[in-house]
XYZ file of C-alpha atoms in Angstrom:
145
model
C 9.502 -6.345 -14.701
C 9.509 -3.323 -12.239
C 12.698 -1.447 -11.851
C 14.324 -1.873 -8.469
C 13.719 1.790 -7.665
C 9.964 1.541 -8.364
C 9.720 -1.601 -6.405
C 11.498 -0.027 -3.485
C 9.114 2.895 -3.564
C 6.095 0.629 -3.771
C 7.389 -1.447 -0.850
C 7.942 1.808 1.115
C 4.364 3.005 0.364
C 2.930 -0.315 1.359
C 4.832 -0.190 4.674
C 3.586 3.329 5.311
C -0.036 2.114 4.703
C 0.485 -0.796 6.948
C 1.700 1.614 9.684
C -1.415 3.791 9.278
C -3.737 0.851 9.391
C -2.039 -0.631 12.410
C -2.140 2.742 14.344
C -5.939 2.977 13.444
C -6.665 -0.590 14.469
C -4.603 -0.391 17.711
C -6.304 2.999 18.749
C -9.672 1.541 17.955
C -8.992 -1.679 19.943
C -7.021 -0.264 22.940
C -7.785 3.380 23.302
C -10.106 6.088 22.032
C -9.744 9.139 19.817
C -10.081 11.346 23.010
C -7.235 9.485 24.631
C -5.009 10.028 21.547
C -5.971 13.698 21.422
C -5.005 14.053 25.040
C -1.727 11.996 24.902
C -0.455 13.632 21.711
C -1.995 17.034 22.370
C -3.465 17.133 18.834
C -6.936 17.628 17.293
C -9.048 14.976 15.740
C -8.277 16.340 12.323
C -4.589 16.333 13.024
C -4.885 12.600 13.941
C -6.686 11.840 10.749
C -4.140 13.830 8.811
C -1.369 11.668 10.321
C -3.202 8.542 9.270
C -3.548 9.980 5.752
C 0.152 10.954 5.605
C 1.918 8.494 8.047
C 5.371 9.433 6.735
C 4.950 12.750 8.565
C 4.317 11.300 12.021
C 7.077 12.465 14.451
C 9.016 9.700 16.252
C 7.963 11.077 19.612
C 4.268 10.659 18.682
C 4.999 7.035 17.703
C 6.473 6.554 21.226
C 3.406 8.155 22.854
C 0.999 6.075 20.745
C 2.914 2.898 21.598
C 2.615 3.659 25.316
C -1.053 4.597 24.972
C -2.112 1.325 23.290
C 0.492 -0.643 25.288
C 1.599 -2.565 22.309
C 5.019 -2.212 20.559
C 3.739 -3.208 17.107
C 3.482 0.464 16.074
C 7.023 1.193 17.091
C 8.329 -1.870 15.215
C 6.380 -0.966 12.091
C 7.652 2.591 12.317
C 11.279 1.315 12.494
C 10.610 -1.011 9.531
C 9.115 1.957 7.564
C 12.326 3.979 8.158
C 14.408 0.946 6.979
C 12.263 0.734 3.800
C 12.782 4.463 3.185
C 16.591 3.920 3.558
C 16.370 1.055 1.126
C 14.723 3.365 -1.371
C 17.568 5.849 -1.103
C 20.057 3.015 -1.400
C 18.307 1.659 -4.472
C 18.412 5.023 -6.151
C 22.205 5.526 -5.260
C 22.986 1.961 -6.389
C 21.223 2.422 -9.742
C 23.082 5.625 -10.311
C 26.357 3.921 -9.602
C 25.603 0.910 -11.862
C 24.668 3.162 -14.814
C 27.515 5.677 -14.234
C 24.919 8.514 -14.145
C 25.989 11.602 -12.040
C 23.742 13.286 -9.711
C 24.132 16.459 -11.624
C 23.020 14.791 -14.809
C 19.980 13.206 -13.076
C 19.008 16.491 -11.486
C 19.104 18.235 -14.887
C 16.818 15.612 -16.334
C 14.402 15.874 -13.354
C 14.586 19.609 -13.345
C 15.506 19.736 -9.652
C 18.404 21.276 -7.796
C 21.110 18.880 -6.567
C 20.666 20.073 -2.949
C 17.045 18.997 -3.199
C 18.091 15.567 -4.493
C 20.506 15.140 -1.569
C 17.917 16.354 0.881
C 15.440 13.799 -0.483
C 18.053 11.028 -0.307
C 18.675 11.835 3.301
C 14.949 11.885 3.999
C 13.197 9.552 1.533
C 9.774 10.657 2.833
C 10.218 13.671 0.604
C 10.159 11.740 -2.754
C 6.994 11.581 -4.657
C 5.785 8.989 -7.071
C 6.211 11.108 -10.163
C 9.892 11.812 -9.268
C 10.575 8.083 -8.579
C 9.065 7.062 -11.867
C 11.049 9.784 -13.711
C 14.322 8.579 -12.030
C 13.610 5.042 -13.026
C 12.734 6.176 -16.618
C 16.004 8.033 -16.980
C 18.036 5.140 -15.586
C 16.256 2.606 -17.809
C 16.850 4.851 -20.896
C 20.607 5.154 -20.126
C 20.902 1.383 -19.595
C 19.359 0.748 -22.972
C 21.906 2.968 -24.745
């Protein structure tokens, strides 16, 4: 069984991929790359970079894309993605509370600064898979003790 933290991370990543695929499909169907470049004032490589890393797309660009393709599916998926990111942060915090692990202890085990942990909790886009797996591993180990 996957830990709740790993599952929340997987769900978040899947939602990000769904957002990228939806943007790509909507642009292909209702606009063109040139129109996107003009509307967002970005280059083609910047557009493809955003598709590769959809967590880094600014909210104002989501709004501009939604207007460009005249479909609010992108905006809805973006909001859902943010909610899934918040669920990831909540899952981590809840697991720490349930196992009585302090943030300081976890940060020492991860080898990160507590301020970095708090920054990532506020903005879950910053978490990477290795950190999530290590957090889940530490929590699972403590639960078994």
